[in-house]
Amino acid sequence: MDDAILQSHWFEKYKNVAAQIKKTAEIELVAAGFNTNIDAVVKISGKQISALAKQFSLSLADVQNCQTVLDSPKSVVCGIIKCFINGIAEEWLTDKQSVDKWIEEIIGADKLQMGGQAGIIANALALTDTQKIAVNTASHPKILSGLFIESEKLQATDESGKLVPACKINRAQDVPPVHRIIEFDKGDVLVLEGREYICPKSNRFIATYDPLNAKMQINEGFKTYLLNNGFDYFIIAGYNLLSGGDGLIAAQKSAELLHELKKKNGIMHLEIASTQDKKIRAYMMEKIAPLCDSIGLNERETLDVLEVILPDDWQKIKNIPLNAENLFEAVIKIKKQTKVKRIQLHFFGLYICVQDKNYKFSATQSLNGMLCAAAVAASKASLGYLQNKQDLLASLEKNRAKICFSEIIKLSEHIKSNAILNSGITEYDGYDIIAVPTLLVENPKTLVGMGDTISSLSLVCAR
């Protein structure tokens, strides 16, 4: 099947997205926790990074050996360079407000937008027909309220512990939780030790100073509401902000809550995110993931998971280019090791879902959800935002979008299945395999929150 025929064939599938999103009206409540914050986003050039590298007399060895904890401005620059050179996204934490202030003063910000997996997910779902969305906010000053979609159905906890529209809350005593998102472009060039490095993929480095979310503070009103009322879906994230002994204690407390919430029989999904602390990551996979019905990850997070659950397999692929074939095999290994019923991988050009044959959604339903997620993610990348219902389908207007088939073709050849290329569904090793070639966006205006948008829409639109 040539590319033109494939384009036409898959665009027919994408035509069902609008009707599929409307089916979310069947959903009474989606909860999102635990991290909501403000993202201060800035685009940085290779020339600017080169100047910072020169200022701190950085070498390639410095970058390669840098710890993933931000203890100085120098470590911030190392993190930026590492992500730029490799075209990857990582989030590093700091407990030093002085480091955050240095970024604010020297690198700055182009715009403020909703951040944190829970906040991004809540805003995206508020544009669907879902009846109610409840989001946990550790801190909720007025500046954060202004970043929530203006909707009565999107709710958080006010000062009295009551769920009210998130856009109207002003917990005036709360300190604004600001994360620094430093983006860079594919094809840009930086100079380090006189050598040029070309960025292979547009991505970002995240530097975070956020004491409350770093303790995974769960609002009592949010917790009580879920325990009393239950939920259809609970999309869980925020472990990426935890570190050290205090972080482990916070993770353990969250596990106790999730044990109780599992009794409510709603669908619980864990978004892995870029979790730098290996002990937190290991705890998350050992204790949190088994409580959940589903997990979502990208290619980098796939490696991170392998490192803590199957280190020998991680050693084999950690330094080689990642593609549909080796990522698929890695996800299969994670699936078998963790026994989580559903795993969804999202990376450039392709989404792959591996789920049990008796999963709560059929393979066709999961395919429907993933198509919706791909369309909405492409819209967000091309617009740079999602502000109203019309934005959800912007990528499909006037047939402007192209579908990327390179990775699904590789997967089809790897597992020897034409069905996965033609229908997006096949069986492999006793599992249902669902794969969706994604809409291609040239020169994306944003990449922040793409994974969160993809995972949440894939779930709630699977029907």
Short mmCIF file of C-alpha atoms in Angstrom, two decimals:
data_model
loop_
_atom_site.label_atom_id
_atom_site.label_comp_id
_atom_site.label_asym_id
_atom_site.label_seq_id
_atom_site.Cartn_x
_atom_site.Cartn_y
_atom_site.Cartn_z
CA MET A 1 0.00 0.00 0.00
CA ASP A 2 1.62 3.25 -1.11
CA ASP A 3 1.70 6.43 0.94
CA ALA A 4 -1.19 8.15 -0.87
CA ILE A 5 -3.49 5.19 -0.31
CA LEU A 6 -2.42 4.98 3.34
CA GLN A 7 -3.11 8.69 3.79
CA SER A 8 -6.61 8.32 2.41
CA HIS A 9 -7.27 5.13 4.38
CA TRP A 10 -6.26 6.56 7.73
CA PHE A 11 -7.90 9.93 7.18
CA GLU A 12 -11.18 8.03 6.96
CA LYS A 13 -10.50 6.78 10.47
CA TYR A 14 -9.65 10.28 11.67
CA LYS A 15 -13.00 11.55 10.37
CA ASN A 16 -14.71 9.84 13.32
CA VAL A 17 -12.85 11.91 15.91
CA ALA A 18 -15.50 14.63 16.34
CA ALA A 19 -18.28 12.11 16.97
CA GLN A 20 -16.04 10.14 19.29
CA ILE A 21 -15.25 13.16 21.48
CA LYS A 22 -18.98 13.83 21.88
CA LYS A 23 -19.35 10.41 23.50
CA THR A 24 -17.45 11.73 26.52
CA ALA A 25 -20.82 13.16 27.64
CA GLU A 26 -21.38 9.69 29.12
CA ILE A 27 -18.63 10.34 31.70
CA GLU A 28 -19.76 11.76 35.04
CA LEU A 29 -16.41 12.52 36.72
CA VAL A 30 -12.74 12.50 35.82
CA ALA A 31 -10.29 13.27 38.63
CA ALA A 32 -6.75 14.53 37.98
CA GLY A 33 -3.97 14.63 40.55
CA PHE A 34 -1.66 15.40 42.05
CA ASN A 35 0.42 18.20 40.53
CA THR A 36 -0.87 21.50 39.17
CA ASN A 37 1.42 24.47 38.65
CA ILE A 38 2.32 27.47 36.51
CA ASP A 39 4.69 26.92 33.60
CA ALA A 40 6.91 29.87 32.71
CA VAL A 41 7.83 29.02 29.10
CA VAL A 42 10.76 30.46 27.16
CA LYS A 43 12.31 29.57 23.80
CA ILE A 44 16.09 29.58 23.92
CA SER A 45 18.46 29.58 20.95
CA GLY A 46 21.61 27.58 20.42
CA LYS A 47 23.51 30.86 20.36
CA GLN A 48 22.21 31.78 23.84
CA ILE A 49 23.07 28.34 25.20
CA SER A 50 26.56 28.58 23.70
CA ALA A 51 27.11 31.89 25.49
CA LEU A 52 25.99 30.39 28.81
CA ALA A 53 28.26 27.38 28.29
CA LYS A 54 31.18 29.70 27.65
CA GLN A 55 30.31 31.79 30.71
CA PHE A 56 30.59 28.72 32.95
CA SER A 57 33.55 27.22 31.01
CA LEU A 58 31.58 24.04 30.44
CA SER A 59 32.97 20.99 28.67
CA LEU A 60 31.17 17.98 27.20
CA ALA A 61 32.46 15.96 30.16
CA ASP A 62 30.79 18.42 32.54
CA VAL A 63 27.49 17.91 30.76
CA GLN A 64 27.78 14.13 30.65
CA ASN A 65 28.71 13.88 34.33
CA CYS A 66 26.25 16.45 35.67
CA GLN A 67 23.90 15.25 38.41
CA THR A 68 20.17 15.62 37.75
CA VAL A 69 19.66 17.82 40.82
CA LEU A 70 19.91 21.55 40.24
CA ASP A 71 22.25 22.91 42.91
CA SER A 72 23.62 25.88 40.93
CA PRO A 73 23.12 27.92 37.76
CA LYS A 74 25.91 25.87 36.18
CA SER A 75 23.89 22.67 36.61
CA VAL A 76 20.91 24.36 34.90
CA VAL A 77 23.02 25.07 31.84
CA CYS A 78 24.34 21.48 31.87
CA GLY A 79 20.78 20.19 31.87
CA ILE A 80 19.78 22.43 28.97
CA ILE A 81 22.80 21.34 26.93
CA LYS A 82 22.20 17.65 27.64
CA CYS A 83 18.59 17.86 26.44
CA PHE A 84 19.50 20.04 23.43
CA ILE A 85 22.27 17.75 22.18
CA ASN A 86 20.13 14.61 22.56
CA GLY A 87 16.78 16.14 21.57
CA ILE A 88 15.20 14.82 24.77
CA ALA A 89 12.94 16.20 27.50
CA GLU A 90 13.89 15.99 31.17
CA GLU A 91 12.76 17.66 34.37
CA TRP A 92 15.30 18.36 37.10
CA LEU A 93 14.47 19.64 40.56
CA THR A 94 16.00 22.20 42.89
CA ASP A 95 15.41 23.02 46.53
CA LYS A 96 17.27 26.33 46.12
CA GLN A 97 15.10 29.36 45.42
CA SER A 98 18.25 31.20 44.34
CA VAL A 99 18.58 28.84 41.35
CA ASP A 100 14.99 29.59 40.33
CA LYS A 101 15.62 33.33 40.64
CA TRP A 102 18.74 33.05 38.45
CA ILE A 103 16.69 31.40 35.68
CA GLU A 104 14.00 34.08 36.00
CA GLU A 105 16.51 36.93 35.77
CA ILE A 106 18.97 35.54 33.19
CA ILE A 107 16.82 33.33 30.92
CA GLY A 108 13.38 34.82 31.61
CA ALA A 109 9.96 33.75 30.31
CA ASP A 110 7.97 34.43 27.16
CA LYS A 111 4.59 33.39 28.59
CA LEU A 112 2.81 31.76 31.52
CA GLN A 113 0.59 28.74 30.96
CA MET A 114 -1.02 25.89 32.88
CA GLY A 115 1.51 23.31 34.00
CA GLY A 116 1.71 20.06 35.88
CA GLN A 117 0.21 16.86 34.52
CA ALA A 118 -2.99 17.25 36.56
CA GLY A 119 -3.57 20.87 35.51
CA ILE A 120 -2.88 20.23 31.82
CA ILE A 121 -5.11 17.16 31.81
CA ALA A 122 -7.93 18.98 33.60
CA ASN A 123 -7.88 21.84 31.08
CA ALA A 124 -7.87 19.50 28.08
CA LEU A 125 -10.75 17.41 29.42
CA ALA A 126 -12.78 20.53 30.23
CA LEU A 127 -13.06 21.10 26.47
CA THR A 128 -14.66 17.68 25.93
CA ASP A 129 -18.24 16.85 26.88
CA THR A 130 -17.19 15.18 30.16
CA GLN A 131 -19.73 16.20 32.83
CA LYS A 132 -17.27 17.10 35.62
CA ILE A 133 -13.52 17.31 36.18
CA ALA A 134 -11.99 17.55 39.66
CA VAL A 135 -8.34 18.56 39.99
CA ASN A 136 -6.01 18.61 42.99
CA THR A 137 -4.17 21.90 43.57
CA ALA A 138 -1.51 22.03 46.27
CA SER A 139 -1.34 25.80 45.80
CA HIS A 140 -4.09 27.88 44.21
CA PRO A 141 -3.48 31.66 44.15
CA LYS A 142 -5.37 33.90 41.75
CA ILE A 143 -2.61 33.78 39.13
CA LEU A 144 -3.16 30.01 38.79
CA SER A 145 -6.95 30.43 38.57
CA GLY A 146 -6.45 32.61 35.52
CA LEU A 147 -4.80 29.69 33.71
CA PHE A 148 -7.74 27.31 34.13
CA ILE A 149 -10.34 26.99 31.39
CA GLU A 150 -13.36 29.09 32.36
CA SER A 151 -15.88 26.34 32.97
CA GLU A 152 -18.26 25.56 35.81
CA LYS A 153 -17.57 21.84 35.44
CA LEU A 154 -13.80 22.15 36.00
CA GLN A 155 -13.45 22.28 39.77
CA ALA A 156 -10.84 22.42 42.53
CA THR A 157 -10.89 22.98 46.28
CA ASP A 158 -11.36 26.44 47.76
CA GLU A 159 -10.22 27.66 51.20
CA SER A 160 -13.22 26.01 52.90
CA GLY A 161 -12.44 22.60 51.35
CA LYS A 162 -15.36 22.72 48.92
CA LEU A 163 -15.14 21.91 45.22
CA VAL A 164 -15.94 25.02 43.18
CA PRO A 165 -14.98 26.23 39.67
CA ALA A 166 -11.18 26.29 39.54
CA CYS A 167 -11.12 29.53 37.57
CA LYS A 168 -12.79 31.41 40.46
CA ILE A 169 -10.59 30.31 43.38
CA ASN A 170 -8.15 32.64 45.14
CA ARG A 171 -6.36 31.00 48.04
CA ALA A 172 -4.54 34.26 48.61
CA GLN A 173 -2.03 32.91 51.12
CA ASP A 174 -0.66 30.31 48.67
CA VAL A 175 2.71 30.83 47.01
CA PRO A 176 2.56 30.59 43.17
CA PRO A 177 4.04 27.23 42.02
CA VAL A 178 6.18 28.20 39.01
CA HIS A 179 8.12 25.75 36.80
CA ARG A 180 10.66 26.94 34.20
CA ILE A 181 10.13 25.36 30.76
CA ILE A 182 13.12 26.03 28.50
CA GLU A 183 12.34 25.02 24.90
CA PHE A 184 14.66 24.62 21.93
CA ASP A 185 14.23 23.84 18.22
CA LYS A 186 15.24 20.97 15.99
CA GLY A 187 18.08 21.98 13.67
CA ASP A 188 19.39 24.75 15.93
CA VAL A 189 23.11 24.70 16.67
CA LEU A 190 25.14 25.25 19.83
CA VAL A 191 28.89 25.42 20.21
CA LEU A 192 30.64 23.61 23.06
CA GLU A 193 34.45 23.50 23.30
CA GLY A 194 34.65 24.77 19.73
CA ARG A 195 32.49 21.94 18.35
CA GLU A 196 29.04 22.40 16.83
CA TYR A 197 26.10 20.29 18.00
CA ILE A 198 22.86 20.19 16.00
CA CYS A 199 19.65 19.63 17.96
CA PRO A 200 18.04 16.43 16.55
CA LYS A 201 14.51 17.09 17.82
CA SER A 202 12.53 20.05 19.18
CA ASN A 203 12.13 19.52 22.91
CA ARG A 204 12.55 21.16 26.33
CA PHE A 205 14.37 21.16 29.65
CA ILE A 206 12.32 21.77 32.78
CA ALA A 207 13.83 23.31 35.92
CA THR A 208 11.51 23.07 38.90
CA TYR A 209 11.38 24.79 42.27
CA ASP A 210 8.02 23.83 43.79
CA PRO A 211 8.13 22.95 47.51
CA LEU A 212 4.44 21.96 47.88
CA ASN A 213 4.17 19.73 44.84
CA ALA A 214 7.59 18.35 45.76
CA LYS A 215 5.85 16.96 48.87
CA MET A 216 2.85 15.74 46.83
CA GLN A 217 0.48 17.73 48.99
CA ILE A 218 -3.00 16.27 48.49
CA ASN A 219 -5.84 18.61 49.32
CA GLU A 220 -8.15 17.18 51.99
CA GLY A 221 -11.27 18.44 50.22
CA PHE A 222 -10.21 16.72 46.98
CA LYS A 223 -9.41 13.49 48.78
CA THR A 224 -12.67 13.43 50.75
CA TYR A 225 -14.76 14.13 47.66
CA LEU A 226 -13.29 11.17 45.76
CA LEU A 227 -13.62 8.82 48.73
CA ASN A 228 -17.27 9.81 49.18
CA ASN A 229 -18.35 10.04 45.54
CA GLY A 230 -16.06 7.82 43.51
CA PHE A 231 -15.05 8.62 39.91
CA ASP A 232 -15.10 7.24 36.38
CA TYR A 233 -11.41 7.93 35.81
CA PHE A 234 -8.55 9.06 38.02
CA ILE A 235 -5.46 10.15 36.09
CA ILE A 236 -2.50 10.14 38.46
CA ALA A 237 0.86 11.92 38.15
CA GLY A 238 3.30 14.04 40.13
CA TYR A 239 5.86 11.47 41.29
CA ASN A 240 8.40 13.15 38.99
CA LEU A 241 8.62 15.99 41.55
CA LEU A 242 9.50 13.73 44.49
CA SER A 243 13.02 13.04 45.70
CA GLY A 244 14.86 11.68 48.72
CA GLY A 245 13.40 10.35 51.96
CA ASP A 246 10.65 12.96 52.16
CA GLY A 247 9.62 12.12 48.62
CA LEU A 248 9.44 8.43 49.45
CA ILE A 249 7.21 9.14 52.45
CA ALA A 250 4.91 11.22 50.23
CA ALA A 251 4.74 8.40 47.68
CA GLN A 252 3.85 5.93 50.42
CA LYS A 253 1.04 8.18 51.67
CA SER A 254 -0.31 8.44 48.14
CA ALA A 255 -0.26 4.64 47.85
CA GLU A 256 -2.43 4.38 50.96
CA LEU A 257 -4.98 6.72 49.37
CA LEU A 258 -4.91 4.85 46.06
CA HIS A 259 -5.56 1.56 47.89
CA GLU A 260 -8.78 3.08 49.21
CA LEU A 261 -9.73 4.67 45.90
CA LYS A 262 -9.22 1.38 44.04
CA LYS A 263 -12.30 0.09 45.90
CA LYS A 264 -14.40 2.67 44.01
CA ASN A 265 -13.95 0.62 40.81
CA GLY A 266 -13.14 3.62 38.64
CA ILE A 267 -10.33 3.40 36.09
CA MET A 268 -6.99 4.57 37.49
CA HIS A 269 -4.22 5.56 35.10
CA LEU A 270 -0.62 6.39 36.05
CA GLU A 271 1.34 8.87 33.94
CA ILE A 272 5.02 8.02 34.46
CA ALA A 273 6.61 11.40 33.56
CA SER A 274 10.34 12.14 33.77
CA THR A 275 11.11 10.91 37.30
CA GLN A 276 14.78 11.48 38.03
CA ASP A 277 15.00 9.96 41.52
CA LYS A 278 15.61 6.25 40.93
CA LYS A 279 14.25 5.19 44.33
CA ILE A 280 11.03 7.09 43.70
CA ARG A 281 10.82 5.60 40.22
CA ALA A 282 11.38 2.10 41.57
CA TYR A 283 8.73 2.60 44.27
CA MET A 284 6.31 3.94 41.68
CA MET A 285 6.70 0.82 39.53
CA GLU A 286 6.64 -1.60 42.46
CA LYS A 287 3.81 -0.11 44.53
CA ILE A 288 1.84 2.46 42.52
CA ALA A 289 1.66 0.92 39.04
CA PRO A 290 0.10 -2.38 40.28
CA LEU A 291 -2.78 -0.37 41.78
CA CYS A 292 -3.56 1.14 38.39
CA ASP A 293 -5.42 -0.19 35.37
CA SER A 294 -3.18 1.61 32.90
CA ILE A 295 0.12 3.45 32.57
CA GLY A 296 1.34 5.98 30.00
CA LEU A 297 4.91 6.80 29.00
CA ASN A 298 7.08 8.21 26.23
CA GLU A 299 10.30 6.79 24.79
CA ARG A 300 12.53 8.38 27.43
CA GLU A 301 10.30 7.21 30.27
CA THR A 302 10.30 3.71 28.79
CA LEU A 303 14.06 3.63 29.31
CA ASP A 304 13.64 5.03 32.83
CA VAL A 305 11.21 2.25 33.73
CA LEU A 306 13.45 -0.44 32.27
CA GLU A 307 16.37 0.88 34.31
CA VAL A 308 14.64 0.13 37.61
CA ILE A 309 12.71 -3.06 36.78
CA LEU A 310 14.87 -4.78 34.12
CA PRO A 311 18.35 -3.23 34.34
CA ASP A 312 19.97 -5.84 32.06
CA ASP A 313 17.52 -5.03 29.27
CA TRP A 314 18.05 -1.31 29.91
CA GLN A 315 21.82 -1.73 29.46
CA LYS A 316 21.24 -3.24 26.01
CA ILE A 317 19.25 -0.34 24.57
CA LYS A 318 20.14 2.73 26.64
CA ASN A 319 22.71 4.02 24.15
CA ILE A 320 21.14 3.07 20.83
CA PRO A 321 18.63 5.03 18.72
CA LEU A 322 15.05 4.35 19.79
CA ASN A 323 12.51 3.32 17.19
CA ALA A 324 9.24 1.44 16.82
CA GLU A 325 10.91 -1.97 16.98
CA ASN A 326 13.02 -1.67 20.12
CA LEU A 327 10.47 0.47 21.94
CA PHE A 328 7.74 -2.06 21.21
CA GLU A 329 9.89 -4.88 22.60
CA ALA A 330 10.67 -2.77 25.68
CA VAL A 331 6.97 -2.12 26.32
CA ILE A 332 6.19 -5.84 25.97
CA LYS A 333 8.86 -6.58 28.59
CA ILE A 334 7.48 -3.91 30.93
CA LYS A 335 3.98 -5.30 30.43
CA LYS A 336 5.05 -8.82 31.37
CA GLN A 337 7.12 -7.67 34.33
CA THR A 338 4.58 -5.27 35.88
CA LYS A 339 1.42 -7.12 34.80
CA VAL A 340 -0.36 -3.77 34.37
CA LYS A 341 -3.41 -4.45 32.20
CA ARG A 342 -2.77 -1.63 29.72
CA ILE A 343 0.35 0.29 28.69
CA GLN A 344 0.35 3.15 26.20
CA LEU A 345 3.52 4.47 24.62
CA HIS A 346 3.59 7.79 22.78
CA PHE A 347 6.54 8.97 20.74
CA PHE A 348 7.12 10.94 17.56
CA GLY A 349 4.96 9.56 14.76
CA LEU A 350 3.32 6.66 16.56
CA TYR A 351 1.24 5.67 19.58
CA ILE A 352 1.28 2.04 20.67
CA CYS A 353 -1.08 0.44 23.18
CA VAL A 354 -0.56 -3.05 24.60
CA GLN A 355 -3.53 -4.33 26.59
CA ASP A 356 -4.96 -7.56 27.96
CA LYS A 357 -7.52 -9.33 25.78
CA ASN A 358 -10.17 -8.89 28.48
CA TYR A 359 -9.42 -5.22 29.17
CA LYS A 360 -12.29 -2.87 30.04
CA PHE A 361 -12.10 -1.36 26.54
CA SER A 362 -11.99 -3.40 23.36
CA ALA A 363 -9.13 -2.91 20.94
CA THR A 364 -11.45 -0.96 18.64
CA GLN A 365 -12.52 1.33 21.48
CA SER A 366 -8.89 1.95 22.39
CA LEU A 367 -8.09 2.74 18.75
CA ASN A 368 -10.92 5.30 18.73
CA GLY A 369 -9.50 6.98 21.83
CA MET A 370 -5.98 7.07 20.44
CA LEU A 371 -7.16 8.66 17.20
CA CYS A 372 -8.86 11.40 19.23
CA ALA A 373 -5.70 11.92 21.25
CA ALA A 374 -3.55 12.16 18.11
CA ALA A 375 -5.86 14.76 16.56
CA VAL A 376 -6.04 16.89 19.70
CA ALA A 377 -2.29 16.65 20.35
CA ALA A 378 -1.59 17.80 16.78
CA SER A 379 -3.97 20.72 17.28
CA LYS A 380 -2.20 21.73 20.47
CA ALA A 381 1.21 21.49 18.80
CA SER A 382 0.15 23.57 15.79
CA LEU A 383 -1.81 26.23 17.72
CA GLY A 384 0.35 26.31 20.84
CA TYR A 385 -2.76 26.10 23.05
CA LEU A 386 -6.21 24.55 23.57
CA GLN A 387 -8.72 27.20 24.63
CA ASN A 388 -12.10 26.11 23.26
CA LYS A 389 -13.85 23.11 21.72
CA GLN A 390 -13.06 24.25 18.19
CA ASP A 391 -9.34 24.05 18.98
CA LEU A 392 -9.59 20.30 19.60
CA LEU A 393 -10.13 19.59 15.91
CA ALA A 394 -8.02 22.36 14.37
CA SER A 395 -5.49 19.84 13.02
CA LEU A 396 -8.16 18.16 10.87
CA GLU A 397 -9.52 21.32 9.23
CA LYS A 398 -9.34 21.51 5.43
CA ASN A 399 -7.37 18.24 5.35
CA ARG A 400 -4.19 20.22 6.04
CA ALA A 401 -2.56 17.58 8.20
CA LYS A 402 -0.37 14.75 6.98
CA ILE A 403 -0.07 11.42 8.72
CA CYS A 404 3.32 10.03 9.66
CA PHE A 405 3.67 6.38 8.58
CA SER A 406 7.39 5.69 8.93
CA GLU A 407 7.22 4.17 12.41
CA ILE A 408 4.04 2.11 12.00
CA ILE A 409 5.54 0.59 8.84
CA LYS A 410 8.60 -0.43 10.86
CA LEU A 411 6.34 -1.92 13.55
CA SER A 412 4.29 -3.78 10.95
CA GLU A 413 7.42 -5.33 9.48
CA HIS A 414 8.86 -6.11 12.91
CA ILE A 415 5.83 -8.07 14.15
CA LYS A 416 4.99 -9.35 10.65
CA SER A 417 1.47 -7.93 10.67
CA ASN A 418 -0.15 -6.10 7.76
CA ALA A 419 -3.23 -5.80 9.95
CA ILE A 420 -1.54 -3.29 12.25
CA LEU A 421 -0.71 -1.11 9.24
CA ASN A 422 -4.19 -1.28 7.72
CA SER A 423 -6.51 -1.43 10.73
CA GLY A 424 -4.29 -0.35 13.62
CA ILE A 425 -5.13 -3.55 15.52
CA THR A 426 -3.50 -6.95 15.78
CA GLU A 427 -2.71 -9.67 18.33
CA TYR A 428 0.77 -10.39 19.58
CA ASP A 429 1.96 -12.76 22.29
CA GLY A 430 -1.60 -13.03 23.65
CA TYR A 431 -2.14 -9.25 23.89
CA ASP A 432 -4.18 -6.80 21.85
CA ILE A 433 -1.82 -4.40 20.08
CA ILE A 434 -3.21 -1.07 18.92
CA ALA A 435 -1.12 1.38 16.92
CA VAL A 436 -1.99 4.81 15.52
CA PRO A 437 0.18 6.76 13.05
CA THR A 438 0.01 10.34 14.24
CA LEU A 439 -0.67 13.64 12.51
CA LEU A 440 2.55 15.37 11.55
CA VAL A 441 3.02 18.97 12.71
CA GLU A 442 5.90 20.89 11.15
CA ASN A 443 7.45 23.51 13.45
CA PRO A 444 5.28 22.87 16.53
CA LYS A 445 4.54 25.92 18.65
CA THR A 446 4.62 23.92 21.88
CA LEU A 447 5.57 20.46 23.12
CA VAL A 448 4.75 21.02 26.77
CA GLY A 449 2.06 18.71 28.11
CA MET A 450 1.75 16.69 24.92
CA GLY A 451 2.10 13.33 26.67
CA ASP A 452 -0.47 14.27 29.33
CA THR A 453 -2.93 15.36 26.64
CA ILE A 454 -2.35 12.15 24.66
CA SER A 455 -2.76 9.78 27.61
CA SER A 456 -5.86 11.46 29.04
CA LEU A 457 -7.72 11.80 25.72
CA SER A 458 -6.84 8.23 24.73
CA LEU A 459 -8.53 7.03 27.91
CA VAL A 460 -11.67 9.11 28.10
CA CYS A 461 -12.41 8.92 24.36
CA ALA A 462 -12.06 5.11 24.26
CA ARG A 463 -15.66 4.09 23.84
#
